[in-house]
Amino acid sequence: MPTYEIDNTAIQNSSHNKLKLITTIFIISSPTFVFSIFIWQINRDYDMHIRNAEQYASNLVLSASQHAEDTIKDIEAFSDSMVERIEWDGLDNLDNARLKRTFLSQVRIIPQINGIFIIDHEGNWLLTDKDQSTKKSNNSDREYFIYHKNHRDKIFKIGSVIKSRSTGELVIPLSRRLENPDGSFAGVFLTTLEINYLNDFYSKFKLGSDDIFSIALSDGTILTRRPFDESKIGTNIAKGDIFSKYLPHSATGTARLKSIVDGIERINSYRQLDRYPIVVQAGLTVEGILSQWRNDLVRFSVIIFSMTFILAIIGFLLFLQIRHTSKIEAKLKLALDSINKIAGEDALTGLKNRRSLDQALPQEIGRAHRANSPLGLIMLDIDYFKKYNDCYGHVAGDDCIRSVSNCIKSSIHRQSDLASRYGGEEMLILLPNTNESGIHDIARKILERLSVLNIPHKESPIGRVTVSIGTYCYHPADEIITPDKLVSLCDEHLYLAKANGRNTVYPE
C-alpha cells in the first residue's frame, strides 16, 4: 500500500507538471498567435497605404508634368513662329498693327499667357499685347535679357519667377533671342506665363493641408508651390535629396524623404520633363497617409487587447523577468560600448586617441612583416597654431583642430587606415599596405582640402590655416623597427617639412 501511494503521488506530480507546461505553452502561444496575425494585418495595411500613396503621388506628378509640358509647348510653338517672322521682316520693318492683332489673338487662344513683348537690343519695349496706355518700360536689367545678349544660342529660355512690370503679377519669362541678318543681337522675344494659371490648375488636386506640390527649374529654383506661399517662390531646393541624390541618377522616381523647407516627412514623387529643364514634384505627408491606418490600428488594438487581456497579464508575469534581464543586458552593453568609445577616441576631434595608436602600431608593424607589405605613416602639425590660439582664442583653436581632423577623415577611406590625434595640434595617420606614392597622394589631398576651407589666420605669412606634413614608408625588408623609432623617423620628416617653409609635404 505505501508503494502504491508513492507511485500515485509521483503520477500526480507528473500530471501537474505537464498541465503547468501545457498551460504555460497555451498562455504564451495563444497571445503570440493572435498578435502575430494582428501584426501581419497592420503591416500589410501599412504597406498598402504606403504603396497607394506612392502610386497616387506618381500619377499626380505624371499628370502635372504633362500639363506643364503642354502649357509651355504651346507658348514655344508660338514663340518659334514669331521669332522667324520678326527676324525675316527685321525689327525696323515690323507691321505693328498686324503683330498686335496676332498677339491679342494668341492671348485669347492660350490663356496661360500673361503678356507678349518684342524688346529691342537696348531693352526697350517695341511692341506688346498690352493697351497703349500701359506704361512702357526697359527690361535690360532682366536676367533673360542679359543672358540672350551675351549668348548666341537660340534656346527657348525658361527663367525664374519675376513680377511683371505691366500687370504686377508673378510670371515665368519664356524668351528667345532675336538676331539681325549678320547674327548680331537684335533683342528678345518674350512671352510671360502666368503663375496663377498653374496655381488654379494645381488647386484642383486632392491634397492635404501639409501635402505639397511644386514645380522647379532643374537647378532647384522653385517656380510655384502648393500650398502657395509667395515667400517660397524663387528659393532654391537644390540641396534637397531629390535634386542632390535622386535626379542625377534617374529622371523620375519616388522616395520617402524629409523636406528641407519645412522638415515634414513625405512620400515624394518627382519627374524631370523630357523637353524642358523643369522638375515636377509632389509630396504626400506620411502623417496624412497613415492617419486612417492609425485609426484602424487603434480600433483593432482595443479588440485584440480585450480578447487577450487575461492571457496577456499572465504572459506578462511570465516574461517580466526575461524582459527585465534583457533591459539590464542592453544597458550594460550600451555602457560597455560607451566606455570602449571613450577609451579609444579623442573627444575633440572624433579621431582615435594616443592610446588606440599605441595599441595599433606594434600590431601593424607585425602584420607588415608577416604579409611583407609596406606600412605608411603620416604626421602633420598645424602651422603657427600657438599664434592662432593667441589671436583667435581657444574655442576657435578647437574649431580649427576639428576642421583639420575633418580634412583627414575625408581623405582616408579604408577601414584599415587609422587617423589619431597624437597630441595637441599634431595628428598621426597609420596606413597599412601603402607605398610612398599612396602615402604622398593622401598627404597632398589633406593639404588641398584644407586649402579649400580657407580658414583665415592673419598671424600666418600665408594668411590662412595650413599644416606641415611628414611622411615615412617602412618596408619589412628593412631592419626590424620599433613603434617609437617609426614615429621618430616620421617626426624628423615633419621637422624638415617645417624647415622647408611649412604648408608642404616632406619628402616631396
Short mmCIF file of C-alpha atoms in Angstrom, two decimals:
data_model
loop_
_atom_site.label_atom_id
_atom_site.label_comp_id
_atom_site.label_asym_id
_atom_site.label_seq_id
_atom_site.Cartn_x
_atom_site.Cartn_y
_atom_site.Cartn_z
CA MET A 1 0.00 0.00 0.00
CA PRO A 2 2.69 2.59 0.77
CA THR A 3 4.36 1.75 -2.52
CA TYR A 4 1.13 2.48 -4.41
CA GLU A 5 0.68 5.83 -2.65
CA ILE A 6 4.21 6.88 -3.58
CA ASP A 7 3.64 5.92 -7.20
CA ASN A 8 0.29 7.77 -7.26
CA THR A 9 1.87 10.89 -5.85
CA ALA A 10 4.59 10.72 -8.43
CA ILE A 11 1.98 10.37 -11.19
CA GLN A 12 0.02 13.33 -9.82
CA ASN A 13 3.14 15.48 -9.66
CA SER A 14 4.00 14.44 -13.19
CA SER A 15 0.48 15.32 -14.38
CA HIS A 16 0.58 18.64 -12.61
CA ASN A 17 3.91 19.44 -14.22
CA LYS A 18 2.56 18.50 -17.63
CA LEU A 19 -0.54 20.59 -17.03
CA LYS A 20 1.60 23.53 -15.95
CA LEU A 21 3.70 23.08 -19.07
CA ILE A 22 0.64 22.87 -21.32
CA THR A 23 -0.93 25.85 -19.59
CA THR A 24 2.26 27.85 -19.93
CA ILE A 25 2.56 26.92 -23.59
CA PHE A 26 -1.08 27.87 -24.14
CA ILE A 27 -0.73 31.16 -22.28
CA ILE A 28 2.34 32.03 -24.31
CA SER A 29 1.28 30.68 -27.70
CA SER A 30 -2.29 31.99 -27.76
CA PRO A 31 -1.44 35.69 -27.42
CA THR A 32 1.56 35.13 -29.67
CA PHE A 33 -0.60 33.66 -32.39
CA VAL A 34 -3.26 36.35 -32.08
CA PHE A 35 -0.71 39.14 -32.05
CA SER A 36 1.16 37.57 -34.96
CA ILE A 37 -1.99 37.74 -37.05
CA PHE A 38 -2.58 41.27 -35.79
CA ILE A 39 0.96 42.40 -36.62
CA TRP A 40 0.77 40.76 -40.04
CA GLN A 41 -2.50 42.55 -40.75
CA ILE A 42 -1.35 46.01 -39.66
CA ASN A 43 1.95 45.62 -41.53
CA ARG A 44 0.08 44.61 -44.65
CA ASP A 45 -2.27 47.59 -44.28
CA TYR A 46 0.70 49.86 -43.63
CA ASP A 47 2.48 48.69 -46.78
CA MET A 48 -0.77 49.03 -48.75
CA HIS A 49 -1.25 52.65 -47.60
CA ILE A 50 2.35 53.50 -48.49
CA ARG A 51 2.13 51.78 -51.91
CA ASN A 52 -1.18 53.51 -52.69
CA ALA A 53 0.34 56.86 -51.71
CA GLU A 54 3.38 56.21 -53.88
CA GLN A 55 1.13 55.32 -56.81
CA TYR A 56 -1.07 58.37 -56.26
CA ALA A 57 1.92 60.71 -56.00
CA SER A 58 3.45 59.18 -59.12
CA ASN A 59 0.20 59.56 -61.10
CA LEU A 60 -0.20 63.11 -59.80
CA VAL A 61 3.28 64.06 -60.98
CA LEU A 62 2.75 62.35 -64.33
CA SER A 63 -0.47 64.31 -64.90
CA ALA A 64 1.06 67.61 -63.78
CA SER A 65 4.19 67.03 -65.86
CA GLN A 66 2.13 66.50 -68.97
CA HIS A 67 0.11 69.62 -68.23
CA ALA A 68 3.25 71.70 -67.63
CA GLU A 69 4.89 70.40 -70.79
CA ASP A 70 1.79 71.06 -72.90
CA THR A 71 1.41 74.52 -71.38
CA ILE A 72 4.95 75.53 -72.26
CA LYS A 73 4.96 73.72 -75.60
CA ASP A 74 2.06 75.85 -76.86
CA ILE A 75 3.99 79.01 -75.99
CA GLU A 76 7.20 77.66 -77.52
CA ALA A 77 5.48 76.87 -80.81
CA PHE A 78 4.01 80.39 -80.93
CA SER A 79 7.38 81.89 -79.97
CA ASP A 80 9.22 79.96 -82.70
CA SER A 81 6.87 81.21 -85.41
CA MET A 82 7.01 84.78 -84.16
CA VAL A 83 10.82 84.87 -83.95
CA GLU A 84 11.07 83.57 -87.51
CA ARG A 85 8.62 86.24 -88.74
CA ILE A 86 10.25 89.10 -86.82
CA GLU A 87 13.78 88.20 -87.97
CA TRP A 88 12.55 87.85 -91.56
CA ASP A 89 10.88 91.29 -91.53
CA GLY A 90 13.55 92.93 -89.36
CA LEU A 91 12.84 94.99 -86.26
CA ASP A 92 12.90 98.19 -88.32
CA ASN A 93 10.16 96.95 -90.69
CA LEU A 94 7.62 95.46 -88.28
CA ASP A 95 3.95 95.58 -89.15
CA ASN A 96 2.95 96.62 -85.62
CA ALA A 97 -0.80 96.60 -86.20
CA ARG A 98 -0.76 93.11 -87.67
CA LEU A 99 1.57 91.78 -84.99
CA LYS A 100 -0.57 93.27 -82.22
CA ARG A 101 -3.65 91.55 -83.62
CA THR A 102 -1.70 88.31 -83.64
CA PHE A 103 -0.60 88.89 -80.03
CA LEU A 104 -4.15 89.56 -78.85
CA SER A 105 -5.42 86.51 -80.73
CA GLN A 106 -2.80 84.28 -79.08
CA VAL A 107 -3.61 85.64 -75.61
CA ARG A 108 -7.24 84.63 -76.18
CA ILE A 109 -6.31 81.21 -77.55
CA ILE A 110 -3.60 80.42 -74.99
CA PRO A 111 -5.00 81.52 -71.59
CA GLN A 112 -1.76 80.83 -69.76
CA ILE A 113 -0.06 83.77 -71.49
CA ASN A 114 0.21 86.87 -69.30
CA GLY A 115 1.95 89.06 -71.84
CA ILE A 116 3.82 89.15 -75.15
CA PHE A 117 6.67 91.56 -75.82
CA ILE A 118 9.17 92.45 -78.51
CA ILE A 119 12.21 94.04 -76.86
CA ASP A 120 14.98 95.79 -78.78
CA HIS A 121 18.72 95.42 -78.26
CA GLU A 122 18.70 98.15 -75.58
CA GLY A 123 15.92 96.52 -73.57
CA ASN A 124 13.12 98.89 -74.67
CA TRP A 125 9.62 97.59 -75.41
CA LEU A 126 8.93 97.85 -79.14
CA LEU A 127 5.57 96.08 -79.12
CA THR A 128 3.33 94.31 -76.64
CA ASP A 129 -0.18 92.91 -76.42
CA LYS A 130 -0.96 95.44 -73.65
CA ASP A 131 -3.08 98.56 -74.13
CA GLN A 132 -1.33 101.61 -75.49
CA SER A 133 -1.99 103.26 -72.15
CA THR A 134 0.29 100.73 -70.48
CA LYS A 135 3.47 102.48 -69.45
CA LYS A 136 6.42 101.30 -71.49
CA SER A 137 9.47 100.09 -69.69
CA ASN A 138 13.03 98.95 -70.13
CA ASN A 139 13.94 95.31 -69.42
CA SER A 140 17.69 95.45 -69.93
CA ASP A 141 18.18 94.53 -66.27
CA ARG A 142 16.23 91.29 -66.53
CA GLU A 143 18.22 88.06 -66.28
CA TYR A 144 16.79 86.63 -69.51
CA PHE A 145 17.73 89.80 -71.46
CA ILE A 146 21.30 89.71 -70.16
CA TYR A 147 21.57 86.00 -71.00
CA HIS A 148 20.39 86.38 -74.60
CA LYS A 149 22.55 89.43 -75.10
CA ASN A 150 25.67 87.51 -74.05
CA HIS A 151 24.85 84.10 -75.59
CA ARG A 152 24.39 83.42 -79.28
CA ASP A 153 22.45 80.19 -78.79
CA LYS A 154 18.84 80.21 -79.91
CA ILE A 155 17.43 78.31 -76.95
CA PHE A 156 13.91 78.77 -75.69
CA LYS A 157 14.85 80.01 -72.22
CA ILE A 158 12.68 79.40 -69.16
CA GLY A 159 13.57 81.87 -66.41
CA SER A 160 12.91 82.21 -62.71
CA VAL A 161 9.68 83.81 -61.49
CA ILE A 162 9.56 87.60 -61.71
CA LYS A 163 6.94 90.28 -61.02
CA SER A 164 5.51 91.65 -64.28
CA ARG A 165 6.11 95.35 -64.84
CA SER A 166 2.97 95.57 -66.97
CA THR A 167 0.47 93.74 -64.71
CA GLY A 168 2.22 93.44 -61.35
CA GLU A 169 1.55 89.66 -61.32
CA LEU A 170 4.03 86.84 -60.79
CA VAL A 171 5.07 85.37 -64.13
CA ILE A 172 7.59 82.98 -65.64
CA PRO A 173 9.55 84.60 -68.51
CA LEU A 174 9.82 82.43 -71.64
CA SER A 175 12.18 84.09 -74.09
CA ARG A 176 14.07 83.73 -77.36
CA ARG A 177 17.00 85.71 -78.76
CA LEU A 178 16.34 87.93 -81.79
CA GLU A 179 19.17 88.45 -84.28
CA ASN A 180 19.96 90.81 -87.11
CA PRO A 181 20.80 89.32 -90.53
CA ASP A 182 24.50 89.48 -89.63
CA GLY A 183 23.90 87.41 -86.48
CA SER A 184 24.30 90.30 -84.06
CA PHE A 185 21.99 90.75 -81.10
CA ALA A 186 18.74 92.48 -82.07
CA GLY A 187 16.68 91.99 -78.95
CA VAL A 188 14.40 89.49 -77.23
CA PHE A 189 11.01 88.00 -77.95
CA LEU A 190 9.35 87.49 -74.58
CA THR A 191 6.23 85.62 -73.55
CA THR A 192 5.27 85.50 -69.89
CA LEU A 193 3.47 82.54 -68.33
CA GLU A 194 1.04 83.45 -65.56
CA ILE A 195 1.75 81.68 -62.26
CA ASN A 196 -1.91 81.91 -61.25
CA TYR A 197 -2.80 79.79 -64.28
CA LEU A 198 -0.66 76.96 -62.92
CA ASN A 199 -1.87 77.51 -59.36
CA ASP A 200 -5.53 77.34 -60.43
CA PHE A 201 -4.90 74.02 -62.15
CA TYR A 202 -2.99 72.51 -59.21
CA SER A 203 -5.59 73.70 -56.71
CA LYS A 204 -7.90 71.04 -58.15
CA PHE A 205 -5.62 68.26 -56.90
CA LYS A 206 -6.86 66.38 -53.87
CA LEU A 207 -4.15 67.15 -51.33
CA GLY A 208 -3.99 67.54 -47.55
CA SER A 209 -3.07 70.75 -45.79
CA ASP A 210 0.57 69.69 -45.40
CA ASP A 211 0.87 67.89 -48.72
CA ILE A 212 2.94 69.81 -51.23
CA PHE A 213 3.19 70.14 -54.96
CA SER A 214 5.93 72.12 -56.63
CA ILE A 215 7.41 72.98 -59.98
CA ALA A 216 11.06 73.99 -60.07
CA LEU A 217 13.78 74.63 -62.59
CA SER A 218 16.34 71.87 -62.94
CA ASP A 219 18.77 73.96 -60.87
CA GLY A 220 16.34 73.74 -57.92
CA THR A 221 14.76 77.22 -58.16
CA ILE A 222 11.08 77.00 -57.18
CA LEU A 223 8.65 78.36 -59.78
CA THR A 224 5.46 77.65 -57.87
CA ARG A 225 4.32 75.56 -54.95
CA ARG A 226 1.11 74.32 -53.40
CA PRO A 227 0.15 75.44 -50.85
CA PHE A 228 1.13 78.72 -52.46
CA ASP A 229 3.48 80.93 -50.46
CA GLU A 230 4.99 83.85 -52.34
CA SER A 231 7.97 83.93 -49.96
CA LYS A 232 8.91 80.41 -51.12
CA ILE A 233 8.87 81.35 -54.82
CA GLY A 234 12.43 81.73 -56.10
CA THR A 235 14.01 79.85 -53.21
CA ASN A 236 16.40 77.06 -54.12
CA ILE A 237 15.97 73.44 -53.05
CA ALA A 238 18.95 72.03 -54.95
CA LYS A 239 20.44 70.76 -51.68
CA GLY A 240 17.38 68.62 -51.04
CA ASP A 241 17.64 64.87 -51.52
CA ILE A 242 15.52 64.82 -54.70
CA PHE A 243 17.90 67.15 -56.55
CA SER A 244 21.18 66.07 -54.94
CA LYS A 245 20.72 62.29 -54.62
CA TYR A 246 17.96 61.08 -56.92
CA LEU A 247 17.74 63.27 -60.04
CA PRO A 248 21.41 62.76 -61.00
CA HIS A 249 20.66 59.03 -61.35
CA SER A 250 17.07 58.92 -62.58
CA ALA A 251 14.76 61.43 -64.27
CA THR A 252 11.73 60.05 -62.43
CA GLY A 253 11.16 58.26 -59.16
CA THR A 254 9.51 58.09 -55.75
CA ALA A 255 11.18 58.29 -52.33
CA ARG A 256 10.30 58.82 -48.68
CA LEU A 257 12.10 61.97 -47.58
CA LYS A 258 12.10 64.80 -45.06
CA SER A 259 11.66 68.26 -46.63
CA ILE A 260 14.48 70.79 -46.24
CA VAL A 261 11.86 73.56 -46.47
CA ASP A 262 9.51 72.63 -43.60
CA GLY A 263 11.04 69.47 -42.09
CA ILE A 264 7.94 67.32 -42.75
CA GLU A 265 8.40 63.70 -43.87
CA ARG A 266 6.61 62.93 -47.13
CA ILE A 267 6.26 60.36 -49.88
CA ASN A 268 7.84 62.34 -52.72
CA SER A 269 7.40 61.59 -56.38
CA TYR A 270 9.31 63.60 -58.98
CA ARG A 271 9.72 63.83 -62.73
CA GLN A 272 12.18 65.74 -64.90
CA LEU A 273 10.44 66.92 -68.07
CA ASP A 274 11.97 65.45 -71.21
CA ARG A 275 11.67 68.64 -73.24
CA TYR A 276 12.28 71.40 -70.69
CA PRO A 277 14.61 72.00 -67.69
CA ILE A 278 11.73 71.65 -65.24
CA VAL A 279 11.17 69.24 -62.36
CA VAL A 280 7.67 68.49 -61.08
CA GLN A 281 7.42 67.16 -57.55
CA ALA A 282 4.54 66.03 -55.35
CA GLY A 283 4.85 65.19 -51.67
CA LEU A 284 2.20 63.46 -49.55
CA THR A 285 2.78 63.65 -45.80
CA VAL A 286 3.40 60.32 -44.14
CA GLU A 287 1.26 61.59 -41.25
CA GLY A 288 -1.69 62.17 -43.55
CA ILE A 289 -1.18 58.92 -45.46
CA LEU A 290 -1.19 56.87 -42.28
CA SER A 291 -4.00 58.70 -40.42
CA GLN A 292 -6.67 56.16 -41.42
CA TRP A 293 -4.23 53.33 -40.79
CA ARG A 294 -3.65 54.66 -37.28
CA ASN A 295 -7.38 54.87 -36.64
CA ASP A 296 -7.77 51.24 -37.72
CA LEU A 297 -4.78 50.34 -35.62
CA VAL A 298 -6.39 51.84 -32.51
CA ARG A 299 -9.71 50.10 -33.14
CA PHE A 300 -8.15 46.71 -33.80
CA SER A 301 -5.85 47.14 -30.84
CA VAL A 302 -8.81 47.62 -28.49
CA ILE A 303 -10.45 44.46 -29.81
CA ILE A 304 -7.30 42.39 -29.63
CA PHE A 305 -6.34 43.61 -26.18
CA SER A 306 -9.87 42.97 -24.92
CA MET A 307 -9.76 39.40 -26.21
CA THR A 308 -6.34 38.63 -24.81
CA PHE A 309 -6.30 40.74 -21.66
CA ILE A 310 -6.30 37.89 -19.15
CA LEU A 311 -3.77 35.81 -21.10
CA ALA A 312 -1.60 38.88 -21.63
CA ILE A 313 -1.50 39.62 -17.91
CA ILE A 314 -0.43 36.07 -17.14
CA GLY A 315 2.05 36.09 -20.02
CA PHE A 316 3.37 39.42 -18.87
CA LEU A 317 4.16 37.99 -15.46
CA LEU A 318 5.98 35.08 -17.05
CA PHE A 319 8.06 37.28 -19.31
CA LEU A 320 8.61 40.09 -16.84
CA GLN A 321 11.84 38.67 -15.54
CA ILE A 322 13.12 37.93 -19.04
CA ARG A 323 12.38 41.48 -20.14
CA HIS A 324 13.97 42.87 -17.04
CA THR A 325 17.10 40.81 -17.64
CA SER A 326 17.16 41.81 -21.30
CA LYS A 327 16.96 45.50 -20.39
CA ILE A 328 19.80 45.17 -17.93
CA GLU A 329 21.92 43.40 -20.54
CA ALA A 330 21.11 46.11 -23.09
CA LYS A 331 22.08 48.85 -20.65
CA LEU A 332 25.29 47.04 -19.79
CA LYS A 333 26.11 46.67 -23.48
CA LEU A 334 25.47 50.38 -24.10
CA ALA A 335 27.61 51.28 -21.11
CA LEU A 336 30.40 48.98 -22.30
CA ASP A 337 30.23 50.42 -25.84
CA SER A 338 30.40 53.94 -24.42
CA ILE A 339 33.38 53.05 -22.25
CA ASN A 340 35.20 51.47 -25.20
CA LYS A 341 34.47 54.52 -27.35
CA ILE A 342 35.64 56.95 -24.68
CA ALA A 343 38.74 54.85 -24.08
CA GLY A 344 39.74 54.74 -27.75
CA GLU A 345 38.55 58.04 -29.20
CA ASP A 346 39.63 61.65 -28.88
CA ALA A 347 36.66 63.67 -27.64
CA LEU A 348 37.50 66.87 -29.52
CA THR A 349 38.23 65.52 -33.00
CA GLY A 350 36.50 62.15 -33.15
CA LEU A 351 39.81 60.64 -34.27
CA LYS A 352 41.43 57.76 -32.43
CA ASN A 353 43.39 58.80 -29.37
CA ARG A 354 47.03 58.15 -28.42
CA ARG A 355 46.08 55.01 -26.53
CA SER A 356 44.48 53.45 -29.65
CA LEU A 357 47.55 54.41 -31.70
CA ASP A 358 49.94 52.86 -29.20
CA GLN A 359 47.96 49.62 -29.39
CA ALA A 360 47.75 49.61 -33.19
CA LEU A 361 51.38 50.46 -34.04
CA PRO A 362 53.06 47.21 -32.90
CA GLN A 363 50.22 45.18 -34.39
CA GLU A 364 50.57 46.84 -37.80
CA ILE A 365 54.37 46.51 -37.76
CA GLY A 366 53.95 42.79 -37.08
CA ARG A 367 51.31 42.47 -39.78
CA ALA A 368 53.57 44.25 -42.29
CA HIS A 369 56.33 41.72 -41.57
CA ARG A 370 54.01 38.74 -41.92
CA ALA A 371 52.48 39.98 -45.18
CA ASN A 372 55.72 41.52 -46.47
CA SER A 373 53.82 44.71 -47.23
CA PRO A 374 54.77 48.39 -46.73
CA LEU A 375 53.50 50.40 -43.78
CA GLY A 376 52.92 54.12 -44.26
CA LEU A 377 52.92 56.86 -41.66
CA ILE A 378 51.82 60.50 -41.93
CA MET A 379 52.45 63.05 -39.19
CA LEU A 380 51.09 66.55 -39.51
CA ASP A 381 51.17 69.66 -37.37
CA ILE A 382 49.12 72.86 -37.69
CA ASP A 383 51.43 75.72 -38.63
CA TYR A 384 51.69 78.64 -36.19
CA PHE A 385 48.95 77.14 -34.05
CA LYS A 386 50.04 78.89 -30.85
CA LYS A 387 49.76 82.23 -32.63
CA TYR A 388 46.34 81.17 -33.90
CA ASN A 389 45.21 80.38 -30.35
CA ASP A 390 46.61 83.65 -29.03
CA CYS A 391 44.91 85.62 -31.80
CA TYR A 392 41.51 83.92 -32.04
CA GLY A 393 41.09 82.22 -28.67
CA HIS A 394 40.97 78.61 -27.54
CA VAL A 395 37.41 77.99 -28.73
CA ALA A 396 38.40 78.95 -32.26
CA GLY A 397 41.54 76.87 -31.79
CA ASP A 398 39.43 73.81 -31.01
CA ASP A 399 37.29 74.51 -34.10
CA CYS A 400 40.48 74.76 -36.17
CA ILE A 401 41.70 71.37 -34.90
CA ARG A 402 38.31 69.85 -35.70
CA SER A 403 38.39 71.27 -39.22
CA VAL A 404 41.83 69.79 -39.86
CA SER A 405 40.60 66.47 -38.43
CA ASN A 406 37.64 66.50 -40.82
CA CYS A 407 40.03 67.02 -43.75
CA ILE A 408 41.91 63.94 -42.58
CA LYS A 409 38.72 61.87 -42.21
CA SER A 410 37.56 62.76 -45.70
CA SER A 411 40.95 61.88 -47.19
CA ILE A 412 41.16 58.28 -45.97
CA HIS A 413 38.56 55.66 -46.79
CA ARG A 414 39.89 52.22 -45.96
CA GLN A 415 38.74 50.54 -42.78
CA SER A 416 42.32 49.55 -42.01
CA ASP A 417 43.57 53.17 -42.04
CA LEU A 418 43.87 54.74 -38.61
CA ALA A 419 43.86 58.51 -38.00
CA SER A 420 44.68 59.66 -34.49
CA ARG A 421 45.29 62.79 -32.52
CA TYR A 422 48.88 62.38 -31.43
CA GLY A 423 48.94 65.35 -29.11
CA GLY A 424 47.84 68.98 -29.12
CA GLU A 425 47.62 70.05 -32.75
CA GLU A 426 49.62 67.06 -34.03
CA MET A 427 47.84 64.25 -35.91
CA LEU A 428 49.24 60.91 -36.98
CA ILE A 429 47.82 58.62 -39.68
CA LEU A 430 48.71 54.94 -39.96
CA LEU A 431 48.35 53.50 -43.50
CA PRO A 432 48.85 49.71 -43.74
CA ASN A 433 49.86 48.25 -47.10
CA THR A 434 50.51 51.69 -48.62
CA ASN A 435 53.62 52.63 -50.60
CA GLU A 436 55.32 56.01 -50.94
CA SER A 437 53.12 57.13 -53.80
CA GLY A 438 49.91 56.28 -51.97
CA ILE A 439 51.10 58.00 -48.78
CA HIS A 440 52.05 61.13 -50.70
CA ASP A 441 48.68 61.22 -52.50
CA ILE A 442 46.80 61.20 -49.20
CA ALA A 443 49.07 63.88 -47.74
CA ARG A 444 48.52 66.14 -50.75
CA LYS A 445 44.79 65.53 -50.55
CA ILE A 446 44.75 66.75 -46.94
CA LEU A 447 46.60 69.92 -47.95
CA GLU A 448 44.20 70.54 -50.81
CA ARG A 449 41.05 70.07 -48.74
CA LEU A 450 42.36 72.34 -46.01
CA SER A 451 43.18 74.93 -48.68
CA VAL A 452 39.56 74.79 -49.91
CA LEU A 453 38.33 75.54 -46.38
CA ASN A 454 40.47 78.71 -46.46
CA ILE A 455 40.36 79.26 -42.68
CA PRO A 456 41.73 82.78 -42.01
CA HIS A 457 44.96 83.03 -39.98
CA LYS A 458 46.30 86.57 -40.02
CA GLU A 459 49.31 85.61 -37.90
CA SER A 460 50.49 83.22 -40.62
CA PRO A 461 52.56 84.51 -43.56
CA ILE A 462 50.23 82.58 -45.83
CA GLY A 463 47.13 84.24 -44.36
CA ARG A 464 45.19 81.02 -43.75
CA VAL A 465 45.48 77.87 -41.67
CA THR A 466 47.99 75.40 -43.12
CA VAL A 467 49.69 72.22 -41.99
CA SER A 468 53.15 70.77 -42.41
CA ILE A 469 53.26 67.06 -43.20
CA GLY A 470 56.00 64.50 -42.75
CA THR A 471 55.63 61.05 -44.35
CA TYR A 472 57.52 57.82 -43.93
CA CYS A 473 57.16 54.40 -45.54
CA TYR A 474 58.51 51.37 -43.71
CA HIS A 475 59.34 48.24 -45.73
CA PRO A 476 59.66 44.85 -43.99
CA ALA A 477 62.90 44.25 -45.89
CA ASP A 478 64.40 46.99 -43.74
CA GLU A 479 65.67 46.23 -40.26
CA ILE A 480 63.11 45.43 -37.59
CA ILE A 481 61.78 48.68 -36.24
CA THR A 482 60.12 49.66 -33.00
CA PRO A 483 56.97 51.81 -32.83
CA ASP A 484 58.90 54.64 -31.19
CA LYS A 485 61.56 54.54 -33.89
CA LEU A 486 58.93 54.56 -36.67
CA VAL A 487 57.19 57.59 -35.19
CA SER A 488 60.55 59.30 -34.64
CA LEU A 489 61.54 58.88 -38.30
CA CYS A 490 58.23 60.35 -39.45
CA ASP A 491 58.60 63.18 -36.93
CA GLU A 492 62.02 64.03 -38.41
CA HIS A 493 60.38 64.41 -41.82
CA LEU A 494 57.72 66.63 -40.26
CA TYR A 495 60.52 68.82 -38.89
CA LEU A 496 62.06 69.02 -42.38
CA ALA A 497 58.67 69.99 -43.85
CA LYS A 498 58.52 72.89 -41.40
CA ALA A 499 62.12 73.81 -42.19
CA ASN A 500 61.21 73.91 -45.91
CA GLY A 501 58.70 76.69 -45.33
CA ARG A 502 55.62 74.89 -43.95
CA ASN A 503 52.38 74.13 -45.85
CA THR A 504 54.21 71.31 -47.58
CA VAL A 505 54.85 67.58 -47.57
CA TYR A 506 58.28 66.08 -46.93
CA PRO A 507 59.60 64.23 -48.75
CA GLU A 508 58.06 65.76 -51.89
#
